[in-house]
Short mmCIF file of C-alpha atoms in Angstrom, two decimals:
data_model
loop_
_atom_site.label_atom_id
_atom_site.label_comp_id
_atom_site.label_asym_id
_atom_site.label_seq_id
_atom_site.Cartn_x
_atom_site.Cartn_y
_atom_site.Cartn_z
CA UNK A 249 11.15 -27.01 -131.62
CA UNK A 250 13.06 -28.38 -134.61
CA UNK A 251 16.08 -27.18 -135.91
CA UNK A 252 15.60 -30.00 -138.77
CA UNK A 253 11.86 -30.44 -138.92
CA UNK A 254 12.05 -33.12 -140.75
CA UNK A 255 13.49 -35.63 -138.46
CA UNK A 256 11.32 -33.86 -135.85
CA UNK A 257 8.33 -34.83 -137.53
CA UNK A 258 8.89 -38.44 -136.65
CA UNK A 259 9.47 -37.64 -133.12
CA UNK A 260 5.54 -35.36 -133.46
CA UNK A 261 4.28 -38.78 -134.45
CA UNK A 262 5.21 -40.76 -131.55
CA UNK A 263 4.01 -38.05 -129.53
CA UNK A 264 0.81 -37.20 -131.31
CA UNK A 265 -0.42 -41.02 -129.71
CA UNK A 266 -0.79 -39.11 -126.42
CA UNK A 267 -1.25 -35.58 -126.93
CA UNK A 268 -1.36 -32.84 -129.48
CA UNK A 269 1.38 -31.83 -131.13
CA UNK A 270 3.01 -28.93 -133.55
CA UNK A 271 6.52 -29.29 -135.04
CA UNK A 272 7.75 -25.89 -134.94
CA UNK A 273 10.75 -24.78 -136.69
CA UNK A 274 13.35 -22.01 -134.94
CA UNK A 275 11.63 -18.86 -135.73
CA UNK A 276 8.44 -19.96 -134.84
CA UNK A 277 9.61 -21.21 -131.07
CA UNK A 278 8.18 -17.48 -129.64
CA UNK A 279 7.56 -16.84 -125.76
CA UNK A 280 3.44 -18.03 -126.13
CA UNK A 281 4.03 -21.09 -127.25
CA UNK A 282 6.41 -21.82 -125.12
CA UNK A 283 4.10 -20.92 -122.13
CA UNK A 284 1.08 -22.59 -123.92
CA UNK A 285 3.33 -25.76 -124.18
CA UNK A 286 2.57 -28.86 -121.69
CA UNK A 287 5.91 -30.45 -123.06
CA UNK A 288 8.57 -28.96 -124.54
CA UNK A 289 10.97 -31.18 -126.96
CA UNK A 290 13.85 -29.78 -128.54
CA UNK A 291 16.09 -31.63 -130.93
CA UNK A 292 18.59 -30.58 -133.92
CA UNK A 293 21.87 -32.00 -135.88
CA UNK A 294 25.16 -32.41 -134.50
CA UNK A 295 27.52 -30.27 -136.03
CA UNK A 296 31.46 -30.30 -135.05
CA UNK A 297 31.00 -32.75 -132.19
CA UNK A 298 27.91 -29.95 -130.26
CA UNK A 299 24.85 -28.11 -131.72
CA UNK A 300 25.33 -26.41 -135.17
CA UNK A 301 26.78 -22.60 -135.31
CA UNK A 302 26.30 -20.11 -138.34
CA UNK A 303 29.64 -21.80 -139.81
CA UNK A 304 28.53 -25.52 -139.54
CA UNK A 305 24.99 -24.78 -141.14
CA UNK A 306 26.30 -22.74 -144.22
CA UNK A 307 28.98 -25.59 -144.90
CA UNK A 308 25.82 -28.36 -144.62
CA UNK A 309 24.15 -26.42 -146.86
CA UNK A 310 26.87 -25.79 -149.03
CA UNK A 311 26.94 -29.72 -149.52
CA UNK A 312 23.38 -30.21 -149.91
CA UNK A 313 23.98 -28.02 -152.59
CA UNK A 314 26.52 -29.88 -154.37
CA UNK A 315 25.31 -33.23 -153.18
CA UNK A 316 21.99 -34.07 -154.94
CA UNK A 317 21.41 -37.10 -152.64
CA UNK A 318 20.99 -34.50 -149.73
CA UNK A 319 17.84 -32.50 -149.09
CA UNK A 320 18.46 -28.93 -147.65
CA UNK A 321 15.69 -27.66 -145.38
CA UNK A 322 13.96 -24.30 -146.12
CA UNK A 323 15.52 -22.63 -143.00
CA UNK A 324 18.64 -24.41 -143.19
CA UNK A 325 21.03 -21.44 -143.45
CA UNK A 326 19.26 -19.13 -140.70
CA UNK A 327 19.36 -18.99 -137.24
CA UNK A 328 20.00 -22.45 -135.13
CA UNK A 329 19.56 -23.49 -131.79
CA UNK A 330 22.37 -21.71 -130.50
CA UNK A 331 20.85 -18.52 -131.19
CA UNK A 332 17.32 -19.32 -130.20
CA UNK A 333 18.68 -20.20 -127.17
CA UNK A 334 20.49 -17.26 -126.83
CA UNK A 335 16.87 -15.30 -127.13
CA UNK A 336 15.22 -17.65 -124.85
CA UNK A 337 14.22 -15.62 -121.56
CA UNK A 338 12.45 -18.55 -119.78
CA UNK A 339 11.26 -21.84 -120.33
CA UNK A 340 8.70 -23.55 -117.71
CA UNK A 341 7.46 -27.14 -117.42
CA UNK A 342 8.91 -30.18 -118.95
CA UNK A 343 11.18 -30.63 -121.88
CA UNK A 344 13.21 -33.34 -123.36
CA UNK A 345 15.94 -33.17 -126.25
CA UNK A 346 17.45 -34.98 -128.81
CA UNK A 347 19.96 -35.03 -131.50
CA UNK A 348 20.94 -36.57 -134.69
CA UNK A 349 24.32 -37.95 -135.69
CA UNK A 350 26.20 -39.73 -137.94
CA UNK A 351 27.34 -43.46 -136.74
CA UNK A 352 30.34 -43.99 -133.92
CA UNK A 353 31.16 -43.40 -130.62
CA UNK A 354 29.49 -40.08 -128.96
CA UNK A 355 33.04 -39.00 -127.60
CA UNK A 356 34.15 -39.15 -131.64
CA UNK A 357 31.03 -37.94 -133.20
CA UNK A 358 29.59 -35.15 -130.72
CA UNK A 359 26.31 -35.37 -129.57
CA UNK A 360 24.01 -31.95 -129.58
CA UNK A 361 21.28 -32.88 -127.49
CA UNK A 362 23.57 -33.74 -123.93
CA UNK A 363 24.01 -29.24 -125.31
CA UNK A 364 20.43 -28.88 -126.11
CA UNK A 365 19.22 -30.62 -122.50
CA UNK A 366 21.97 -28.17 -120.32
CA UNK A 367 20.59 -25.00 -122.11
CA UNK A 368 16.88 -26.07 -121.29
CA UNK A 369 18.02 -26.95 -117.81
CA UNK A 370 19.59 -23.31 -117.78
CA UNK A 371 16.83 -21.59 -119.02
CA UNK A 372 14.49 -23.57 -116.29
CA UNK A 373 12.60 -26.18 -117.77
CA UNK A 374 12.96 -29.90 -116.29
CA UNK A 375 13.92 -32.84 -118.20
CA UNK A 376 11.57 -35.48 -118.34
CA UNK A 377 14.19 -37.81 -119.78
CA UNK A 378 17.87 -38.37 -121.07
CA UNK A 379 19.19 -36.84 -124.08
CA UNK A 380 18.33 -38.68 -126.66
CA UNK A 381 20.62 -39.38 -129.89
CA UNK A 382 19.09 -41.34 -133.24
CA UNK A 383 22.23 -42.41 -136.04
CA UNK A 384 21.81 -41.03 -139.80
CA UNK A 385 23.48 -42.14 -142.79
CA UNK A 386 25.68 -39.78 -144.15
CA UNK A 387 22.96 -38.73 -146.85
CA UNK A 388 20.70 -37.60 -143.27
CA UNK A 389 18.31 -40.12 -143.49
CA UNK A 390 17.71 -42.24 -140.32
CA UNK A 391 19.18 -45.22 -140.17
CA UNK A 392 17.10 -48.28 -140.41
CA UNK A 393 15.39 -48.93 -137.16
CA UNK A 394 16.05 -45.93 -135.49
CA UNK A 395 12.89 -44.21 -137.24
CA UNK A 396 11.31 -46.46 -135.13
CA UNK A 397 13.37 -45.77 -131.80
CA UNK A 398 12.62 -42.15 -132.29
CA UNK A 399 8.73 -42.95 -132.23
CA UNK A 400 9.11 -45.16 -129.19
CA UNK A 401 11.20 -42.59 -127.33
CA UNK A 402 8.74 -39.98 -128.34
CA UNK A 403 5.66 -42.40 -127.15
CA UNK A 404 7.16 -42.95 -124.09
CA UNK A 405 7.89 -38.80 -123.37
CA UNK A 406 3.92 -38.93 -124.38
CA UNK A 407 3.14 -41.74 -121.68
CA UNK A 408 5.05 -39.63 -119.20
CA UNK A 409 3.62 -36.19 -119.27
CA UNK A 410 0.75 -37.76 -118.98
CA UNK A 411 1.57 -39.22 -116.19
CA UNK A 412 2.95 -35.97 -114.82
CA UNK A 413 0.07 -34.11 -115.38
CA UNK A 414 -2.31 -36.99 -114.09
CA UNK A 415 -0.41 -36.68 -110.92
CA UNK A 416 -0.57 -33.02 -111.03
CA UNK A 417 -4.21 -32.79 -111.42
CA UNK A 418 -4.81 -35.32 -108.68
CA UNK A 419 -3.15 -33.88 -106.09
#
């Protein structure tokens, strides 16, 4: 589940090395694929030093708008994390988040996903690693290098699941 699909995409590609995967966007997050899900990975933008309310994502995409140099998603304006979670009965299995940010330390910059990884917790799922946080420039663009940390982190959720469910299946 992707709040900004594009920057999940690159996290779908470190996973797709060990299992299937489908970037899913807010609306699309319903109750059957969350059941039908062996992993569950949730990541979005920091907004205001936590994850993004209706206020923070109509003033991002109010300078996309202005700021050609900025690309606005398609769903950037509707509901966020905060309110999927908010709809979110139950969540089973294993999950992992992650954020983006802009550059600096966590305690001045915020960090979403240390947000996203309590609600998951909350709604029941178990974290099958840290909170994860990869830097953007302040056009939203990863930073150089951490495309490639976000692939690694996501290989490494891919090596552990398996793991998980190798030990599952053989007990």
């Amino acid at each position: 589940v992707a709040e900004d699909t594009t920057h999940g995409q690159v996290v779908a590609e470190g996973l797709a090395e060990a299992a299937d995967v489908e970037v899913v966007p807010i609306e699309g997050a319903t109750s059957e694929r969350l059941e039908a899900a062996h992993l569950l990975v949730v990541g979005g933008p920091t907004h205001a030093h936590g994850m993004s309310r209706p206020s923070t994502r109509k003033g991002a995409a109010d300078a996309a708008r202005k700021d050609s140099a900025l690309t606005l998603e398609p769903d950037a304006e509707g509901p966020g994390l905060r309110d999927w979670f908010d709809d979110v009965e139950r969540i089973s299995g294993s999950a992992a988040a992650f954020d983006t940010r802009m550059h600096g330390p966590a305690a001045m910059t915020g960090c979403a996903s240390k947000g996203i990884a309590k609600r998951l917790t909350r709604a029941g799922a178990t974290m099958l690693a840290e909170p994860e946080s990869f830097l953007v420039t302040k056009d939203n663009h990863l930073d150089p290098g951490e495309e490639q940390r976000a692939r690694e982190w996501a290989i490494a959720l891919g090596r552990a699941i398996t793991e998980e469910q190798a030990t599952a299946g053989g007990s």
